[in-house]
Coordinates of C-alpha atoms in Angstrom, one line a residue:
Chain X
X1 CA -5.3 -3.5 -17.1
X2 CA -7.0 -6.8 -18.2
X3 CA -5.3 -8.4 -21.1
X4 CA -2.6 -5.6 -21.3
X5 CA 0.2 -7.6 -20.5
X6 CA 1.4 -10.9 -22.3
X7 CA 3.5 -13.5 -20.7
X8 CA 6.3 -12.6 -22.9
X9 CA 6.2 -9.0 -22.2
X10 CA 6.4 -10.0 -18.4
X11 CA 9.4 -12.3 -18.9
X12 CA 11.2 -9.7 -21.0
X13 CA 10.2 -6.8 -18.5
X14 CA 11.6 -9.0 -15.6
X15 CA 14.9 -9.6 -17.3
X16 CA 15.6 -6.0 -18.8
X17 CA 13.8 -4.1 -16.3
X18 CA 16.1 -5.6 -13.3
X19 CA 19.0 -3.6 -14.3
X20 CA 17.1 -0.4 -14.7
X21 CA 15.8 -0.7 -11.2
X22 CA 18.5 1.2 -9.3
X23 CA 18.7 3.8 -12.0
X24 CA 15.0 4.8 -12.1
X25 CA 15.0 4.8 -8.4
X26 CA 17.9 7.4 -8.3
X27 CA 17.1 9.5 -11.3
X28 CA 13.8 10.2 -9.7
X29 CA 11.7 12.6 -11.9
X30 CA 13.3 10.9 -15.1
X31 CA 10.5 8.6 -16.3
X32 CA 11.4 5.4 -17.8
X33 CA 8.3 4.1 -20.0
X34 CA 10.0 0.7 -20.5
X35 CA 10.4 0.0 -16.7
X36 CA 7.0 1.5 -16.0
X37 CA 5.4 -0.6 -18.9
X38 CA 7.0 -3.9 -18.3
X39 CA 7.9 -4.3 -14.7
X40 CA 5.9 -1.9 -12.4
X41 CA 2.8 -2.8 -14.4
X42 CA 3.2 -6.6 -13.3
X43 CA 2.0 -5.4 -9.9
X44 CA -1.3 -4.2 -11.2
X45 CA -1.8 -7.3 -13.2
X46 CA -1.1 -9.3 -10.1
X47 CA -3.3 -7.3 -8.0
X48 CA -6.3 -7.3 -10.4
X49 CA -6.1 -11.2 -11.1
X50 CA -5.1 -12.1 -7.5
X51 CA -8.3 -10.0 -6.1
X52 CA -10.7 -11.3 -8.7
X53 CA -9.5 -14.6 -7.5
X54 CA -9.7 -13.9 -3.7
X55 CA -12.5 -11.4 -3.5
X56 CA -14.9 -13.1 -5.8
X57 CA -18.4 -11.8 -5.1
X58 CA -17.8 -10.8 -1.4
X59 CA -19.5 -7.7 -0.1
X60 CA -17.9 -4.8 1.1
X61 CA -18.3 -4.1 4.9
X62 CA -21.2 -2.2 6.0
X63 CA -21.5 -0.1 9.0
X64 CA -23.9 0.8 11.6
X65 CA -25.0 4.5 11.6
X66 CA -22.9 5.3 14.6
X67 CA -19.9 4.6 12.6
X68 CA -20.7 7.4 10.0
X69 CA -18.4 10.2 9.5
X70 CA -19.8 13.5 11.1
X71 CA -18.6 15.4 8.2
X72 CA -18.1 13.6 4.8
X73 CA -15.6 15.7 2.7
X74 CA -15.8 16.1 -0.9
X75 CA -13.0 15.7 -3.4
X76 CA -12.3 16.1 -7.1
X77 CA -14.5 18.6 -9.0
X78 CA -17.4 19.8 -6.7
X79 CA -19.4 21.5 -9.4
X80 CA -19.4 21.0 -13.0
X81 CA -20.0 24.5 -13.6
X82 CA -21.0 24.2 -17.3
X83 CA -24.3 26.2 -18.4
X84 CA -25.9 23.0 -19.2
X85 CA -25.3 21.6 -15.7
X86 CA -26.3 24.7 -14.0
X87 CA -29.6 24.9 -16.0
X88 CA -30.3 21.0 -15.1
X89 CA -29.4 22.0 -11.4
X90 CA -31.7 25.1 -11.3
X91 CA -34.5 22.9 -12.5
X92 CA -33.8 20.3 -9.5
X93 CA -32.7 17.8 -12.4
X94 CA -36.2 17.6 -13.7
X95 CA -35.1 17.7 -17.2
X96 CA -32.1 15.3 -16.6
X97 CA -32.1 12.1 -18.1
X98 CA -29.5 9.0 -17.8
X99 CA -28.8 7.5 -21.2
X100 CA -27.7 3.9 -21.4
X101 CA -26.4 2.8 -24.7
X102 CA -23.5 1.1 -26.4
X103 CA -23.4 -2.7 -26.7
X104 CA -26.7 -3.2 -25.1
X105 CA -29.9 -5.0 -26.7
X106 CA -32.3 -1.8 -26.3
X107 CA -30.8 1.4 -25.4
X108 CA -32.9 3.4 -22.8
X109 CA -32.9 6.7 -20.9
X110 CA -34.4 7.3 -17.5
X111 CA -35.6 10.3 -15.5
X112 CA -34.5 11.0 -11.9
X113 CA -38.0 10.2 -10.9
X114 CA -38.0 7.0 -12.8
X115 CA -35.0 6.1 -11.1
X116 CA -36.3 7.0 -7.6
X117 CA -39.5 4.9 -8.5
X118 CA -37.3 1.7 -9.0
X119 CA -36.8 -0.8 -6.1
X120 CA -33.7 0.8 -4.2
X121 CA -30.8 -0.2 -2.0
X122 CA -29.4 1.7 1.0
X123 CA -25.9 1.1 2.5
X124 CA -23.5 2.3 4.7
X125 CA -20.0 2.0 3.2
X126 CA -16.6 3.2 3.6
X127 CA -15.2 5.5 0.9
X128 CA -11.4 5.2 0.5
X129 CA -9.7 8.0 -1.2
X130 CA -6.3 6.8 -3.0
X131 CA -4.6 9.5 -1.0
X132 CA -5.3 7.7 2.2
X133 CA -8.3 9.2 3.9
X134 CA -11.5 7.3 4.7
X135 CA -15.1 8.5 5.2
X136 CA -18.2 6.5 5.9
X137 CA -21.6 7.7 4.6
X138 CA -24.9 6.3 3.6
X139 CA -25.9 5.6 0.1
X140 CA -29.2 5.0 -1.4
X141 CA -29.8 4.2 -5.4
X142 CA -30.5 1.6 -7.9
X143 CA -28.4 -1.3 -8.7
X144 CA -26.5 -0.9 -11.7
X145 CA -27.0 -4.6 -12.4
X146 CA -30.9 -4.0 -12.6
X147 CA -30.6 -1.1 -15.2
X148 CA -28.1 -3.4 -17.4
X149 CA -30.6 -6.4 -17.1
X150 CA -33.4 -4.1 -18.3
X151 CA -31.5 -2.8 -21.3
X152 CA -29.9 -6.3 -21.9
X153 CA -25.9 -6.6 -22.6
X154 CA -24.8 -7.7 -26.0
X155 CA -22.4 -10.8 -25.5
X156 CA -19.5 -8.9 -26.6
X157 CA -19.8 -6.1 -23.8
X158 CA -17.0 -6.4 -21.4
X159 CA -16.9 -3.2 -19.5
X160 CA -19.4 -0.2 -18.3
X161 CA -18.2 3.0 -19.1
X162 CA -19.4 6.1 -17.0
X163 CA -19.5 9.6 -18.9
X164 CA -19.8 12.5 -16.5
X165 CA -21.0 16.2 -16.6
X166 CA -17.7 17.4 -15.1
X167 CA -14.3 18.1 -16.6
X168 CA -10.7 19.0 -15.6
X169 CA -9.6 21.9 -17.9
X170 CA -11.8 20.7 -20.7
X171 CA -11.2 17.0 -20.6
X172 CA -14.4 15.3 -19.3
X173 CA -14.3 12.8 -16.3
X174 CA -15.1 9.3 -17.1
X175 CA -14.6 5.8 -15.4
X176 CA -15.2 2.3 -16.2
X177 CA -15.4 -1.0 -14.4
X178 CA -15.7 -4.8 -15.6
X179 CA -18.7 -6.8 -15.4
X180 CA -17.8 -8.5 -12.0
X181 CA -18.4 -5.0 -10.3
X182 CA -21.0 -4.1 -12.7
X183 CA -23.5 -6.6 -11.6
X184 CA -22.0 -6.8 -7.9
X185 CA -25.1 -6.3 -5.6
X186 CA -23.6 -3.0 -3.8
X187 CA -22.6 -1.4 -7.1
X188 CA -25.2 1.5 -7.2
X189 CA -26.2 4.6 -9.1
X190 CA -26.8 6.4 -6.0
X191 CA -29.3 9.5 -6.0
X192 CA -29.1 10.1 -2.3
X193 CA -26.6 10.3 0.5
X194 CA -27.0 10.3 4.2
X195 CA -30.8 10.4 3.6
X196 CA -30.9 13.5 1.5
X197 CA -30.8 13.9 -2.3
X198 CA -27.3 13.9 -3.4
X199 CA -25.6 17.3 -3.1
X200 CA -23.8 19.0 -6.0
X201 CA -20.5 18.7 -4.2
X202 CA -21.0 14.9 -3.8
X203 CA -22.1 14.2 -7.6
X204 CA -25.9 15.4 -8.1
X205 CA -28.1 13.9 -9.4
X206 CA -26.5 10.4 -9.6
X207 CA -23.1 9.1 -9.1
X208 CA -21.4 5.6 -9.0
X209 CA -20.9 3.6 -5.9
X210 CA -18.5 0.6 -6.7
X211 CA -17.6 -0.3 -3.0
X212 CA -14.8 -2.5 -3.3
X213 CA -12.6 0.1 -5.2
X214 CA -10.9 3.4 -4.3
X215 CA -12.6 6.9 -4.6
X216 CA -11.6 7.8 -7.9
X217 CA -13.8 5.1 -9.3
X218 CA -16.9 6.6 -7.8
X219 CA -17.6 8.8 -10.8
X220 CA -19.8 11.9 -9.8
X221 CA -22.4 13.6 -12.1
X222 CA -23.2 10.5 -14.2
X223 CA -25.0 11.6 -17.4
X224 CA -24.5 8.3 -19.6
X225 CA -23.5 4.8 -19.0
X226 CA -22.2 2.9 -22.0
X227 CA -21.4 -0.7 -22.6
X228 CA -18.2 -1.5 -24.6
X229 CA -15.9 -4.3 -25.7
X230 CA -12.6 -2.5 -25.1
X231 CA -11.5 0.7 -23.4
X232 CA -9.1 1.7 -26.0
X233 CA -11.6 3.8 -27.9
X234 CA -12.3 6.1 -24.9
X235 CA -10.3 9.0 -23.8
X236 CA -6.7 8.0 -24.0
X237 CA -7.7 4.4 -23.3
X238 CA -6.6 4.1 -19.9
X239 CA -10.2 3.5 -18.8
X240 CA -10.8 6.6 -16.5
X241 CA -9.8 10.3 -16.3
X242 CA -7.1 9.9 -13.6
X243 CA -5.9 6.5 -15.3
X244 CA -5.3 8.8 -18.4
X245 CA -4.1 11.7 -16.7
X246 CA -1.8 10.6 -14.0
X247 CA -1.3 6.8 -14.5
X248 CA -3.6 5.6 -11.6
X249 CA -4.6 2.0 -11.8
X250 CA -7.4 1.1 -13.6
X251 CA -8.2 -1.6 -11.0
X252 CA -8.5 0.2 -7.9
X253 CA -9.2 -2.5 -5.3
X254 CA -5.8 -1.9 -3.8
Chain B
X1 CA 23.5 -30.5 12.1
X2 CA 23.8 -26.5 12.0
X3 CA 26.2 -24.6 10.0
X4 CA 27.9 -23.6 13.4
X5 CA 28.2 -27.5 14.3
X6 CA 29.5 -28.2 11.1
X7 CA 32.1 -25.5 11.1
X8 CA 33.2 -26.2 14.6
X9 CA 34.6 -29.5 13.7
X10 CA 36.1 -28.0 10.5
X11 CA 38.1 -25.4 12.0
X12 CA 38.8 -26.9 15.7
X13 CA 42.4 -27.1 14.9
X14 CA 42.9 -23.1 14.1
X15 CA 44.0 -21.0 16.9
X16 CA 40.7 -19.4 18.5
X17 CA 41.7 -15.9 17.7
X18 CA 41.9 -16.7 13.7
X19 CA 38.8 -18.9 13.6
X20 CA 36.6 -18.4 10.7
X21 CA 33.2 -19.8 10.7
X22 CA 30.7 -20.4 8.1
X23 CA 28.1 -18.2 9.7
X24 CA 25.3 -17.3 6.9
X25 CA 24.1 -20.0 4.4
X26 CA 23.4 -19.0 0.9
X27 CA 19.5 -18.5 1.4
X28 CA 19.9 -16.2 4.3
X29 CA 22.5 -14.1 2.4
X30 CA 20.1 -13.8 -0.8
X31 CA 17.0 -13.1 1.4
X32 CA 19.2 -10.4 3.4
X33 CA 20.3 -8.4 0.3
X34 CA 17.0 -9.0 -1.6
X35 CA 15.1 -7.7 1.4
X36 CA 17.3 -4.9 2.1
X37 CA 16.7 -3.6 -1.5
X38 CA 13.0 -4.3 -1.3
X39 CA 12.5 -2.6 2.1
X40 CA 14.3 0.4 0.7
X41 CA 12.0 0.6 -2.2
X42 CA 9.0 0.0 0.0
X43 CA 10.1 2.8 2.4
X44 CA 10.7 5.4 0.0
X45 CA 7.7 4.8 -2.1
X46 CA 5.6 4.5 1.0
X47 CA 6.8 8.0 2.4
X48 CA 5.6 9.3 -1.3
X49 CA 2.2 7.7 -0.6
X50 CA 2.1 9.2 2.8
X51 CA 2.7 12.7 1.3
X52 CA -0.5 12.3 -0.7
X53 CA -2.3 12.7 2.7
X54 CA 0.3 13.5 5.6
X55 CA -2.3 13.0 8.5
X56 CA -2.8 9.7 10.5
X57 CA -6.0 8.6 12.4
X58 CA -7.5 6.1 14.8
X59 CA -10.9 4.5 14.1
X60 CA -13.2 3.4 11.3
X61 CA -13.0 6.9 9.5
X62 CA -10.5 9.5 9.2
X63 CA -10.2 12.3 6.8
X64 CA -9.5 16.2 7.0
X65 CA -12.6 17.2 9.1
X66 CA -11.6 14.5 11.6
X67 CA -9.0 14.5 14.4
X68 CA -5.5 13.2 13.2
X69 CA -3.2 12.1 15.9
X70 CA -0.1 12.8 13.5
X71 CA 0.2 15.5 10.9
X72 CA 3.3 16.8 8.9
X73 CA 2.3 20.0 7.1
X74 CA 3.4 23.7 6.7
X75 CA 2.2 27.0 7.8
X76 CA 3.5 29.1 5.3
X77 CA 7.2 29.2 5.6
X78 CA 7.5 26.9 8.5
X79 CA 7.2 23.1 8.3
X80 CA 5.9 21.1 11.1
X81 CA 5.2 17.8 12.8
X82 CA 2.4 17.4 15.2
X83 CA 2.0 14.4 17.2
X84 CA -1.1 14.7 19.5
X85 CA -1.0 18.3 20.8
X86 CA 2.9 18.5 20.5
X87 CA 4.0 20.3 17.5
X88 CA 7.7 20.9 16.5
X89 CA 9.2 22.9 13.9
X90 CA 10.8 20.7 11.1
X91 CA 11.4 23.6 8.6
X92 CA 14.2 22.2 6.2
X93 CA 13.5 18.7 6.6
X94 CA 9.6 18.0 7.0
X95 CA 6.7 20.0 5.7
X96 CA 9.0 22.9 4.1
X97 CA 12.3 21.8 2.4
X98 CA 14.7 23.1 0.0
X99 CA 14.3 21.6 -3.4
X100 CA 16.4 21.5 -6.6
X101 CA 17.4 25.0 -7.7
X102 CA 16.5 27.1 -4.5
X103 CA 13.0 25.8 -4.8
X104 CA 11.0 25.6 -1.8
X105 CA 8.8 22.5 -1.5
X106 CA 6.1 21.8 0.7
X107 CA 5.5 18.1 0.6
X108 CA 5.8 16.4 4.0
X109 CA 8.8 13.9 3.3
X110 CA 11.6 15.5 1.1
X111 CA 12.3 14.4 -2.5
X112 CA 15.6 12.8 -1.4
X113 CA 13.7 10.3 0.6
X114 CA 10.9 9.3 -1.6
X115 CA 10.2 7.4 -4.9
X116 CA 9.6 9.0 -7.1
X117 CA 11.4 12.1 -6.0
X118 CA 8.8 14.6 -7.2
X119 CA 5.2 14.3 -6.2
X120 CA 3.6 11.4 -7.8
X121 CA 1.1 9.5 -5.8
X122 CA 0.3 7.1 -9.1
X123 CA 3.9 6.1 -9.6
X124 CA 4.6 5.6 -5.9
X125 CA 1.9 3.3 -5.9
X126 CA 3.2 1.4 -8.9
X127 CA 6.3 1.0 -7.1
X128 CA 5.0 0.0 -3.7
X129 CA 2.3 -2.4 -4.9
X130 CA 4.4 -4.2 -7.2
X131 CA 7.6 -4.7 -5.0
X132 CA 5.0 -5.6 -2.4
X133 CA 4.8 -8.9 -3.9
X134 CA 8.6 -9.5 -3.7
X135 CA 8.4 -8.3 -0.3
X136 CA 5.8 -11.0 0.7
X137 CA 7.6 -13.7 -1.4
X138 CA 10.9 -13.0 0.3
X139 CA 9.4 -13.2 3.8
X140 CA 7.3 -16.3 3.0
X141 CA 10.5 -18.0 1.5
X142 CA 12.4 -17.0 4.6
X143 CA 9.7 -18.6 7.0
X144 CA 9.6 -21.9 4.8
X145 CA 13.5 -22.1 4.7
X146 CA 14.3 -20.9 8.1
X147 CA 11.7 -23.1 9.8
X148 CA 12.6 -26.3 7.9
X149 CA 16.3 -26.1 8.0
X150 CA 16.0 -25.2 11.7
X151 CA 17.9 -21.9 11.2
X152 CA 15.1 -19.9 13.0
X153 CA 14.9 -22.8 15.9
X154 CA 18.8 -23.1 16.6
X155 CA 20.1 -19.6 15.8
X156 CA 17.3 -17.0 16.4
X157 CA 15.0 -18.7 19.3
X158 CA 16.5 -17.6 22.5
X159 CA 16.7 -20.3 25.2
X160 CA 14.9 -19.9 28.5
X161 CA 18.2 -19.2 30.2
X162 CA 18.7 -16.1 27.8
X163 CA 15.1 -15.0 28.3
X164 CA 16.0 -14.7 32.1
X165 CA 15.8 -11.0 33.1
X166 CA 19.0 -10.8 34.6
X167 CA 20.6 -12.3 31.3
X168 CA 18.7 -9.6 29.3
X169 CA 19.8 -6.9 31.6
X170 CA 23.5 -8.0 31.3
X171 CA 23.0 -8.0 27.6
X172 CA 21.5 -4.5 27.6
X173 CA 24.6 -3.4 29.8
X174 CA 27.0 -5.0 27.3
X175 CA 25.4 -3.1 24.5
X176 CA 25.3 0.1 26.3
X177 CA 29.0 -0.3 27.2
X178 CA 29.8 -1.3 23.5
X179 CA 31.1 -4.7 24.9
X180 CA 30.6 -7.1 22.2
X181 CA 31.1 -10.8 22.3
X182 CA 34.5 -12.2 21.5
X183 CA 35.8 -15.6 20.7
X184 CA 33.6 -18.4 21.1
X185 CA 30.6 -16.4 22.5
X186 CA 30.6 -14.5 19.1
X187 CA 29.7 -17.9 17.4
X188 CA 26.0 -17.3 18.5
X189 CA 23.8 -14.2 18.3
X190 CA 23.3 -12.5 21.6
X191 CA 19.9 -12.3 23.1
X192 CA 18.8 -8.8 22.0
X193 CA 20.0 -9.7 18.6
X194 CA 17.8 -12.6 18.6
X195 CA 14.8 -10.8 19.8
X196 CA 15.5 -7.9 17.3
X197 CA 15.5 -10.4 14.5
X198 CA 12.5 -12.4 15.5
X199 CA 10.8 -9.1 16.1
X200 CA 11.3 -8.0 12.5
X201 CA 10.7 -11.6 10.8
X202 CA 7.6 -12.5 13.2
X203 CA 6.1 -9.2 14.3
X204 CA 7.1 -6.0 12.2
X205 CA 6.9 -7.7 8.6
X206 CA 3.8 -9.6 9.3
X207 CA 2.1 -6.5 10.6
X208 CA 3.3 -4.5 7.8
X209 CA 1.8 -7.1 5.2
X210 CA -1.5 -7.4 7.2
X211 CA -2.0 -3.7 7.8
X212 CA -1.0 -3.1 4.1
X213 CA -3.9 -5.6 2.9
X214 CA -6.2 -3.9 5.3
X215 CA -5.9 -0.7 3.4
X216 CA -7.1 -2.5 0.1
X217 CA -10.9 -2.2 -0.1
X218 CA -11.1 -5.4 -2.2
X219 CA -9.2 -7.3 0.5
X220 CA -11.5 -5.9 3.2
X221 CA -14.4 -7.3 1.3
X222 CA -12.7 -10.7 1.1
X223 CA -11.2 -10.8 4.6
X224 CA -13.3 -8.5 6.9
X225 CA -11.2 -9.8 9.8
X226 CA -8.5 -7.6 8.5
X227 CA -10.5 -4.5 9.5
X228 CA -11.8 -6.2 12.7
X229 CA -8.3 -7.0 14.0
X230 CA -7.0 -3.5 13.5
X231 CA -9.9 -1.4 14.4
X232 CA -10.5 0.4 11.1
X233 CA -8.7 1.4 7.9
X234 CA -7.5 4.5 9.3
X235 CA -6.1 2.5 12.4
X236 CA -4.3 0.1 10.0
X237 CA -2.8 3.0 8.0
X238 CA -1.4 4.4 11.3
X239 CA -0.1 1.0 12.3
X240 CA 1.6 0.5 9.0
X241 CA 3.3 3.8 9.4
X242 CA 4.5 3.2 12.9
X243 CA 6.0 -0.3 12.0
X244 CA 7.6 1.3 8.9
X245 CA 9.3 3.7 11.2
X246 CA 10.2 0.8 13.8
X247 CA 11.8 -1.0 10.7
X248 CA 13.8 2.2 10.0
X249 CA 14.8 2.1 13.7
X250 CA 15.9 -1.4 13.3
X251 CA 18.1 -0.7 10.1
X252 CA 19.7 2.3 12.0
X253 CA 20.6 0.1 15.1
X254 CA 21.7 -2.8 12.8
X255 CA 24.0 -0.5 10.8
X256 CA 25.3 1.1 13.9
X257 CA 26.2 -2.3 15.5
X258 CA 27.7 -3.5 12.1
X259 CA 30.0 -0.5 12.1
X260 CA 30.9 -0.5 15.7
X261 CA 31.7 -4.5 15.7
X262 CA 33.5 -4.6 12.4
X263 CA 32.0 -3.5 9.3
X264 CA 34.3 -5.4 6.9
X265 CA 34.1 -8.6 8.8
X266 CA 30.3 -8.5 9.3
X267 CA 29.5 -7.3 5.6
X268 CA 31.9 -10.0 4.3
X269 CA 30.0 -12.6 6.3
X270 CA 26.7 -11.6 4.7
X271 CA 28.3 -11.8 1.1
X272 CA 30.4 -14.9 1.4
X273 CA 29.0 -16.4 4.4
X274 CA 32.4 -16.6 6.1
X275 CA 32.8 -14.6 9.6
X276 CA 36.1 -14.3 11.4
X277 CA 35.5 -14.7 15.2
X278 CA 36.8 -11.8 17.2
X279 CA 39.9 -12.5 19.3
X280 CA 39.3 -13.0 22.9
X281 CA 41.8 -10.2 23.9
X282 CA 41.8 -7.5 21.4

């Protein structure tokens, strides 16, 4: 993750970790935190830096309608199932509001109707799951950058965090991205998929589309958007539910 | 002057049967062993990543509802590998296999073939996407060294004569009959050997790198031609898997040849650089 590795840690890790490579490989389930934190994390650091350098503000590929998946499978949670969510869903999300707060100049909240009334963007893009499958769908929503400009970021804001209505065994889902992706023109808070209002399975009423990263970054059931300076205060500090729970890369461009 | 030329003058006085030639220079030897270790890690962590979604597709999209051309899975007690419409029972190896302590496991590839050895997609990605940097750095260094010190031109590039169909057929026949070059002829790689090494260094490894990059959504935004070249991310993933299997095939044949030709002499040559030419009449 950004700033998580210092040069000294890198060098110490390469030197000391080299000898434990063979060991870690063969002992399998035995988890070696030193090797993980000091050697294998070099890859994440390199991937993030290299991609920020190479990818810049390039747009993700957009596809013609003929390339769309006939069936776009769901993944992760397919229904938050909480009483509060059930109530919102029963009312077609008329009482739902998106909260935007944290390190912003003027916190605000938006109803679904207000978001739909704003200028929208529609894009047909490929959703790449970390597991290896891909599906192509059409997303319509508000550019996240537009909303962030409306509320105004404070100068020390570095990350945008998405708090969601769904949870895994009581641990709420959340995700976060840096400001490069937050202000990327294809980064949407999408309320429609394939020309229909977003279904519950795909994250109704609102989900994130951050097209140059993997599926687990595409947070569903977004309730609150928070601007923060560091990620350490949220969840277990990894920047997302799967990052905390299973050690997935925070930067999921690879 | 190539290493072989230099050695030819050094050892010309020795009897032909006992000749020891300096066959592999230090950069080649370092690359060989580094690459061997890195490819092993890449393969084993790659198989664990495959376990997360053991199906392969062609085209721009591919997920469970779509047609997969290859699948490893289980139907209850039975493990299977399906390629197209052909299914074979792989119980005990793929799909269903015996884990530690009489446990029946149902990941596609068994734990003794994967890094980590129990299901861990995030961990496997850490291994794979870190060692990928070493894999790329090693092959780029090899290309630079090999092209600039002319190792690739002189030792690996087959001559027009060697590429003649008749010569290649002769080489295939010699391999099939386990007739390997002796004496002076063993100074040089034979044609099939040259083609195999060139195939790995200039076709399989570059394809592995490019198809690997094509699976990254970030790289696809930066270099959309990656997707255009391979015809879609699922296609790139399929080619990545096929190339990995071809690399495994190369390693198996490579080890078989080393064993048949003389394991001690061959392994020593890749450690010290020195290779004893097999006697003309053995």
